[in-house]
Amino acid sequence: MAGARLATVGSDASQGTVYAFSEPAGGWASATPAQAKLTASDGAAGDQLGLSVAVSGDGGTAVAGSAAKIGSNAGQGAAYVFRSSSASPGLSVSAPSSGTAGSTISAVSGSLSSGSSPSGTITFRVFGPQSSAPTSCASGATTVGTASVSGNGSYGPSVGFTPPSAGNYWWYASYGGDTKNNTAASACGASMAETVVTARPPNTAAPAPPAKAPPAACHSARSITLHVYLPRRERLRSATIALNGKRAKTLKHGRRRVTISLTGAAAGTYTVTIRATTTNGRHLSGRRVYHTCLNVPLAGHDSLVVRALTAGRPGQRA
């Protein structure tokens, strides 16, 4: 507020006037001419309205002092109270024209215009699914969310809306007003913003083939009987039999026959090695390879090496 106590009003010199300003969003540097020029309805020349001014905290009420003559008392003075009238802003809603059930709709916007530096809250609601727009928007809607207002402009709800099923949905918004602005609401009825929601398409992806069960583990159920044959004129003093490098059996006292069990052994290749000492002090050795869980013998894998000593038959399958 700014007082101009010596301003001429009409033909009355120094009647005085008061100018009202509102700070724009860009600050006082971008201020436009005064929004209002206030004068006394019974003003006269020399009253000097605007000798002093004061404004209420919300900016809605102003008091201006005057050196007006009251009756025969010149310069007695008076105080004039001015109250601003509330603005009546407009509110409209826009929303996507289509959507899918189960998918969030978030591009909803409410546009507030013609307010007087409005503040407060806009509340967004939706009606549906229903084939036609409601004729009354006082009840029956689902509250979607709110938006805090700071001046004229576009605002969206704080959260999106996920339609639970297909159908037509109708959008409505309301502004609660403040000390300088009346309440406002968007259109209710046939002109409401509408979103047509379709059902989610079925999942047509081919089902994954069932997992193949791993083949059953194979275990041998066989035993191997080895016969040790010595060169002529040789007698066996002792022999050690190893299975895959680990000692399994020992022959002594002239024995020449031994059994190696593969019962319960997993599928694989097993090597039997014989190291013998004769009574003449000669050291002899032999080796035989066996394959478990084969449909046919793998005779080609037989790697028997005989140095004056043989054991078993080649290529046996256990």
Coordinates of C-alpha atoms in Angstrom, one line a residue:
M1 CA 0.0 0.0 0.0
A2 CA 1.2 3.5 -0.8
G3 CA -0.6 6.7 0.2
A4 CA -0.7 9.8 -2.0
R5 CA -2.2 12.3 0.4
L6 CA -1.9 15.3 -1.9
A7 CA -3.4 13.6 -5.0
T8 CA -6.3 15.5 -6.7
V9 CA -9.4 13.4 -7.0
G10 CA -11.7 14.8 -9.6
S11 CA -11.7 18.6 -8.9
D12 CA -10.8 18.2 -5.2
A13 CA -7.2 19.2 -4.6
S14 CA -5.3 17.2 -1.9
Q15 CA -8.3 14.9 -1.3
G16 CA -5.7 12.1 -1.4
T17 CA -5.8 8.4 -2.5
V18 CA -4.2 5.1 -1.7
Y19 CA -2.6 2.7 -4.2
A20 CA -2.6 -1.1 -3.7
F21 CA 0.1 -3.3 -5.0
S22 CA 0.7 -7.1 -5.1
E23 CA 4.2 -8.5 -5.3
P24 CA 4.4 -10.6 -8.5
A25 CA 6.1 -14.0 -8.7
G26 CA 9.2 -12.4 -10.2
G27 CA 9.6 -9.9 -7.3
W28 CA 9.0 -6.2 -7.0
A29 CA 11.5 -5.5 -9.8
S30 CA 8.9 -6.8 -12.2
A31 CA 5.9 -5.1 -10.6
T32 CA 3.2 -3.7 -12.9
P33 CA 1.1 -0.6 -12.1
A34 CA -1.0 -0.7 -9.0
Q35 CA -3.8 -3.2 -8.9
A36 CA -6.2 -0.9 -7.2
K37 CA -6.7 2.9 -6.5
L38 CA -8.6 3.5 -3.3
T39 CA -10.5 6.7 -2.5
A40 CA -13.0 7.8 0.2
S41 CA -16.6 7.7 -0.8
D42 CA -17.2 11.0 1.1
G43 CA -13.9 12.5 0.3
A44 CA -13.4 16.3 -0.1
A45 CA -10.6 18.7 -0.9
G46 CA -7.9 18.8 1.7
D47 CA -8.8 15.5 3.4
Q48 CA -5.4 14.1 2.5
L49 CA -6.4 10.4 2.5
G50 CA -3.3 8.3 2.7
L51 CA -1.6 10.4 5.4
S52 CA -0.9 6.9 6.9
V53 CA -1.6 3.4 5.7
A54 CA -1.5 -0.1 7.2
V55 CA -2.2 -3.6 5.8
S56 CA -3.3 -6.8 7.5
G57 CA -1.0 -9.8 7.4
D58 CA -3.1 -11.7 4.8
G59 CA -3.2 -8.6 2.6
G60 CA -7.0 -8.6 2.5
T61 CA -7.7 -5.5 4.7
A62 CA -6.1 -2.0 4.5
V63 CA -6.6 1.1 6.8
A64 CA -5.8 4.6 5.5
G65 CA -5.6 7.7 7.7
S66 CA -7.1 11.1 6.6
A67 CA -7.0 14.7 8.0
A68 CA -10.6 15.1 7.1
K69 CA -12.9 17.7 8.6
I70 CA -15.5 16.1 10.8
G71 CA -18.6 18.3 11.2
S72 CA -17.2 21.8 12.1
N73 CA -14.0 20.3 13.5
A74 CA -11.4 21.0 10.8
G75 CA -8.5 18.5 10.8
Q76 CA -10.2 16.1 13.3
G77 CA -9.2 13.2 10.9
A78 CA -10.7 9.8 10.1
A79 CA -9.6 6.3 9.3
Y80 CA -11.0 4.4 6.3
V81 CA -11.1 0.6 6.2
F82 CA -10.8 -1.1 2.8
R83 CA -11.4 -4.8 2.3
S84 CA -10.5 -6.7 -0.9
S85 CA -13.1 -8.9 -2.5
S86 CA -12.1 -12.6 -3.1
A87 CA -11.2 -13.6 -6.6
S88 CA -13.2 -16.4 -8.3
P89 CA -10.6 -18.6 -10.0
G90 CA -11.4 -21.2 -12.7
L91 CA -10.4 -24.9 -12.6
S92 CA -10.3 -27.4 -15.4
V93 CA -9.1 -31.0 -15.6
S94 CA -7.4 -32.9 -18.4
A95 CA -6.6 -36.7 -18.5
P96 CA -5.5 -39.4 -21.0
S97 CA -8.3 -40.5 -23.3
S98 CA -7.4 -44.2 -22.9
G99 CA -5.8 -46.6 -20.5
T100 CA -5.4 -50.3 -19.6
A101 CA -6.9 -52.0 -16.5
G102 CA -4.1 -52.7 -14.0
S103 CA -1.8 -50.0 -15.4
T104 CA -1.3 -46.7 -13.6
I105 CA -2.7 -43.5 -15.1
S106 CA -0.5 -40.6 -14.0
A107 CA -0.9 -37.9 -16.7
V108 CA -3.8 -36.1 -15.0
S109 CA -3.6 -32.3 -14.7
G110 CA -5.7 -29.6 -13.1
S111 CA -5.3 -26.0 -14.4
L112 CA -6.1 -23.1 -12.0
S113 CA -6.6 -19.7 -13.5
S114 CA -7.7 -16.2 -12.7
G115 CA -6.9 -16.5 -9.0
S116 CA -5.4 -13.8 -6.8
S117 CA -2.1 -15.3 -5.9
P118 CA -3.9 -18.5 -4.9
S119 CA -2.6 -20.9 -2.4
G120 CA -4.2 -23.9 -0.7
T121 CA -5.0 -27.4 -2.2
I122 CA -6.5 -29.0 -5.2
T123 CA -8.1 -32.4 -4.7
F124 CA -8.4 -34.9 -7.6
R125 CA -11.2 -37.5 -7.7
V126 CA -12.4 -40.1 -10.3
F127 CA -15.8 -41.7 -10.9
G128 CA -16.1 -45.1 -12.5
P129 CA -16.1 -47.4 -14.0
Q130 CA -19.5 -46.3 -15.3
S131 CA -20.9 -45.8 -18.8
S132 CA -21.9 -42.1 -18.4
A133 CA -20.6 -39.1 -16.4
P134 CA -22.2 -38.4 -13.0
T135 CA -24.8 -35.6 -12.8
S136 CA -23.7 -34.8 -9.3
C137 CA -20.0 -34.8 -8.1
A138 CA -20.7 -34.3 -4.4
S139 CA -20.1 -38.0 -3.6
G140 CA -19.4 -41.4 -5.0
A141 CA -15.9 -40.7 -6.3
T142 CA -12.5 -42.2 -5.5
T143 CA -10.0 -39.7 -4.1
V144 CA -6.8 -40.0 -6.2
G145 CA -4.6 -37.4 -4.5
T146 CA -4.0 -33.8 -3.9
A147 CA -1.7 -31.0 -5.1
S148 CA -0.4 -27.9 -3.1
V149 CA -1.2 -24.6 -4.9
S150 CA 1.3 -21.8 -5.3
G151 CA -0.1 -19.4 -7.8
N152 CA -2.1 -19.9 -11.0
G153 CA -0.9 -22.8 -13.1
S154 CA -1.2 -26.5 -13.8
Y155 CA -1.0 -29.1 -11.0
G156 CA -1.1 -32.9 -10.8
P157 CA -2.2 -35.3 -8.1
S158 CA 0.5 -36.5 -5.7
V159 CA -0.1 -40.2 -6.8
G160 CA -1.3 -41.9 -9.9
F161 CA -4.5 -43.9 -10.3
T162 CA -4.7 -47.6 -11.3
P163 CA -8.1 -48.6 -12.7
P164 CA -9.1 -52.0 -11.4
S165 CA -11.2 -53.0 -14.4
A166 CA -12.2 -51.9 -17.9
G167 CA -14.8 -49.2 -18.3
N168 CA -15.2 -45.4 -18.5
Y169 CA -13.7 -43.2 -15.8
W170 CA -14.6 -39.5 -15.3
W171 CA -12.2 -37.0 -13.7
Y172 CA -13.1 -34.2 -11.2
A173 CA -11.1 -31.7 -9.3
S174 CA -11.9 -29.1 -6.6
Y175 CA -10.0 -26.2 -5.2
G176 CA -10.5 -25.3 -1.5
G177 CA -9.8 -21.6 -1.8
D178 CA -8.0 -19.2 0.6
T179 CA -8.5 -15.8 2.1
K180 CA -8.2 -14.1 -1.3
N181 CA -9.8 -16.7 -3.5
N182 CA -13.2 -18.4 -3.6
T183 CA -13.5 -22.2 -4.0
A184 CA -13.6 -23.6 -7.5
A185 CA -14.3 -26.9 -9.2
S186 CA -14.0 -28.5 -12.6
A187 CA -17.0 -29.4 -14.7
C188 CA -19.4 -32.1 -13.5
G189 CA -21.4 -33.9 -16.1
A190 CA -21.1 -34.7 -19.7
S191 CA -18.2 -32.3 -20.3
M192 CA -16.0 -34.0 -17.7
A193 CA -12.6 -35.4 -18.8
E194 CA -13.0 -39.1 -19.6
T195 CA -10.6 -42.0 -19.8
V196 CA -11.7 -45.2 -21.6
V197 CA -10.0 -48.1 -20.0
T198 CA -9.7 -51.5 -21.8
A199 CA -9.0 -54.9 -20.3
R200 CA -5.4 -56.1 -20.1
P201 CA -4.7 -58.5 -23.1
P202 CA -4.2 -62.1 -22.1
N203 CA -0.7 -63.5 -21.8
T204 CA -0.2 -65.4 -25.1
A205 CA 3.4 -66.4 -24.4
A206 CA 4.0 -70.1 -25.0
P207 CA 4.5 -71.9 -21.7
A208 CA 8.0 -73.0 -21.0
P209 CA 8.6 -76.7 -21.7
P210 CA 8.8 -78.9 -18.6
A211 CA 12.3 -79.4 -17.3
K212 CA 13.8 -82.7 -18.3
A213 CA 14.5 -85.0 -15.4
P214 CA 18.2 -85.8 -15.1
P215 CA 19.1 -89.4 -16.1
A216 CA 19.1 -91.9 -13.4
A217 CA 22.5 -92.5 -12.0
C218 CA 24.1 -95.8 -13.0
H219 CA 25.9 -98.0 -10.6
S220 CA 27.8 -101.2 -11.3
A221 CA 26.6 -104.5 -10.0
R222 CA 29.6 -106.6 -11.1
S223 CA 32.7 -108.1 -9.7
I224 CA 35.9 -108.9 -11.5
T225 CA 37.8 -112.2 -10.9
L226 CA 41.5 -112.0 -12.0
H227 CA 43.7 -115.0 -12.7
V228 CA 47.4 -114.3 -12.5
Y229 CA 49.5 -116.2 -15.1
L230 CA 53.3 -116.3 -14.7
P231 CA 55.9 -117.1 -17.2
R232 CA 57.3 -120.7 -17.3
R233 CA 59.4 -121.8 -14.5
E234 CA 58.3 -118.8 -12.3
R235 CA 56.6 -119.1 -9.0
L236 CA 54.7 -116.2 -7.3
R237 CA 56.1 -114.9 -4.1
S238 CA 53.6 -112.0 -3.6
A239 CA 51.5 -109.6 -5.7
T240 CA 49.8 -106.3 -5.0
I241 CA 46.5 -105.4 -6.9
A242 CA 45.5 -101.6 -7.1
L243 CA 42.2 -100.2 -8.3
N244 CA 42.6 -96.7 -9.8
G245 CA 46.0 -96.3 -8.1
K246 CA 44.8 -97.4 -4.6
R247 CA 45.8 -100.7 -3.1
A248 CA 42.9 -103.1 -3.1
K249 CA 44.2 -106.7 -2.6
T250 CA 47.4 -108.6 -1.9
L251 CA 48.3 -112.1 -3.0
K252 CA 50.7 -114.3 -1.1
H253 CA 51.7 -118.0 -0.6
G254 CA 51.3 -118.9 -4.2
R255 CA 47.8 -117.8 -4.7
R256 CA 47.0 -116.6 -8.2
R257 CA 43.3 -115.7 -8.1
V258 CA 41.7 -112.6 -6.7
T259 CA 38.3 -110.9 -7.0
I260 CA 37.9 -107.1 -7.3
S261 CA 34.4 -105.9 -6.6
L262 CA 32.9 -102.9 -8.5
T263 CA 29.5 -103.3 -6.9
G264 CA 27.9 -99.9 -6.3
A265 CA 30.6 -98.1 -8.2
A266 CA 29.5 -95.1 -10.3
A267 CA 29.7 -95.1 -14.1
G268 CA 33.2 -94.6 -15.2
T269 CA 36.5 -96.2 -16.1
Y270 CA 38.4 -98.4 -13.6
T271 CA 42.0 -99.5 -14.0
V272 CA 43.3 -102.6 -12.2
T273 CA 47.1 -102.8 -11.9
I274 CA 49.1 -105.9 -10.7
R275 CA 52.7 -105.7 -9.5
A276 CA 54.2 -109.1 -8.7
T277 CA 57.5 -110.5 -7.3
T278 CA 58.5 -114.1 -8.2
T279 CA 60.6 -116.5 -6.1
N280 CA 63.4 -115.8 -8.4
G281 CA 63.3 -112.1 -7.5
R282 CA 61.9 -110.9 -10.8
H283 CA 59.4 -107.9 -10.7
L284 CA 56.5 -108.2 -13.1
S285 CA 53.5 -106.0 -13.8
G286 CA 50.2 -105.9 -15.8
R287 CA 47.3 -103.7 -16.2
R288 CA 43.6 -104.0 -17.3
V289 CA 41.0 -101.3 -17.9
Y290 CA 37.3 -101.9 -17.2
H291 CA 34.3 -99.7 -18.1
T292 CA 31.1 -99.7 -16.0
C293 CA 27.5 -98.9 -17.2
L294 CA 28.2 -99.4 -20.9
N295 CA 25.7 -100.9 -23.3
V296 CA 28.6 -102.5 -25.3
P297 CA 32.2 -103.2 -24.3
L298 CA 34.7 -100.5 -25.3
A299 CA 37.3 -103.0 -26.3
G300 CA 39.2 -100.2 -28.1
H301 CA 39.9 -98.6 -24.7
D302 CA 41.7 -101.6 -23.4
S303 CA 45.3 -100.6 -22.6
L304 CA 46.6 -103.8 -21.1
V305 CA 50.4 -103.9 -20.9
V306 CA 51.9 -107.3 -20.2
R307 CA 55.5 -107.9 -19.2
A308 CA 55.7 -111.6 -18.7
L309 CA 52.4 -111.3 -16.7
T310 CA 48.8 -111.4 -17.8
A311 CA 45.6 -110.8 -15.8
G312 CA 42.0 -111.4 -16.8
R313 CA 40.4 -111.0 -20.2
P314 CA 40.6 -107.7 -22.2
G315 CA 37.8 -105.2 -22.5
Q316 CA 35.6 -106.5 -19.8
R317 CA 32.4 -104.6 -18.9
A318 CA 31.3 -104.5 -15.3

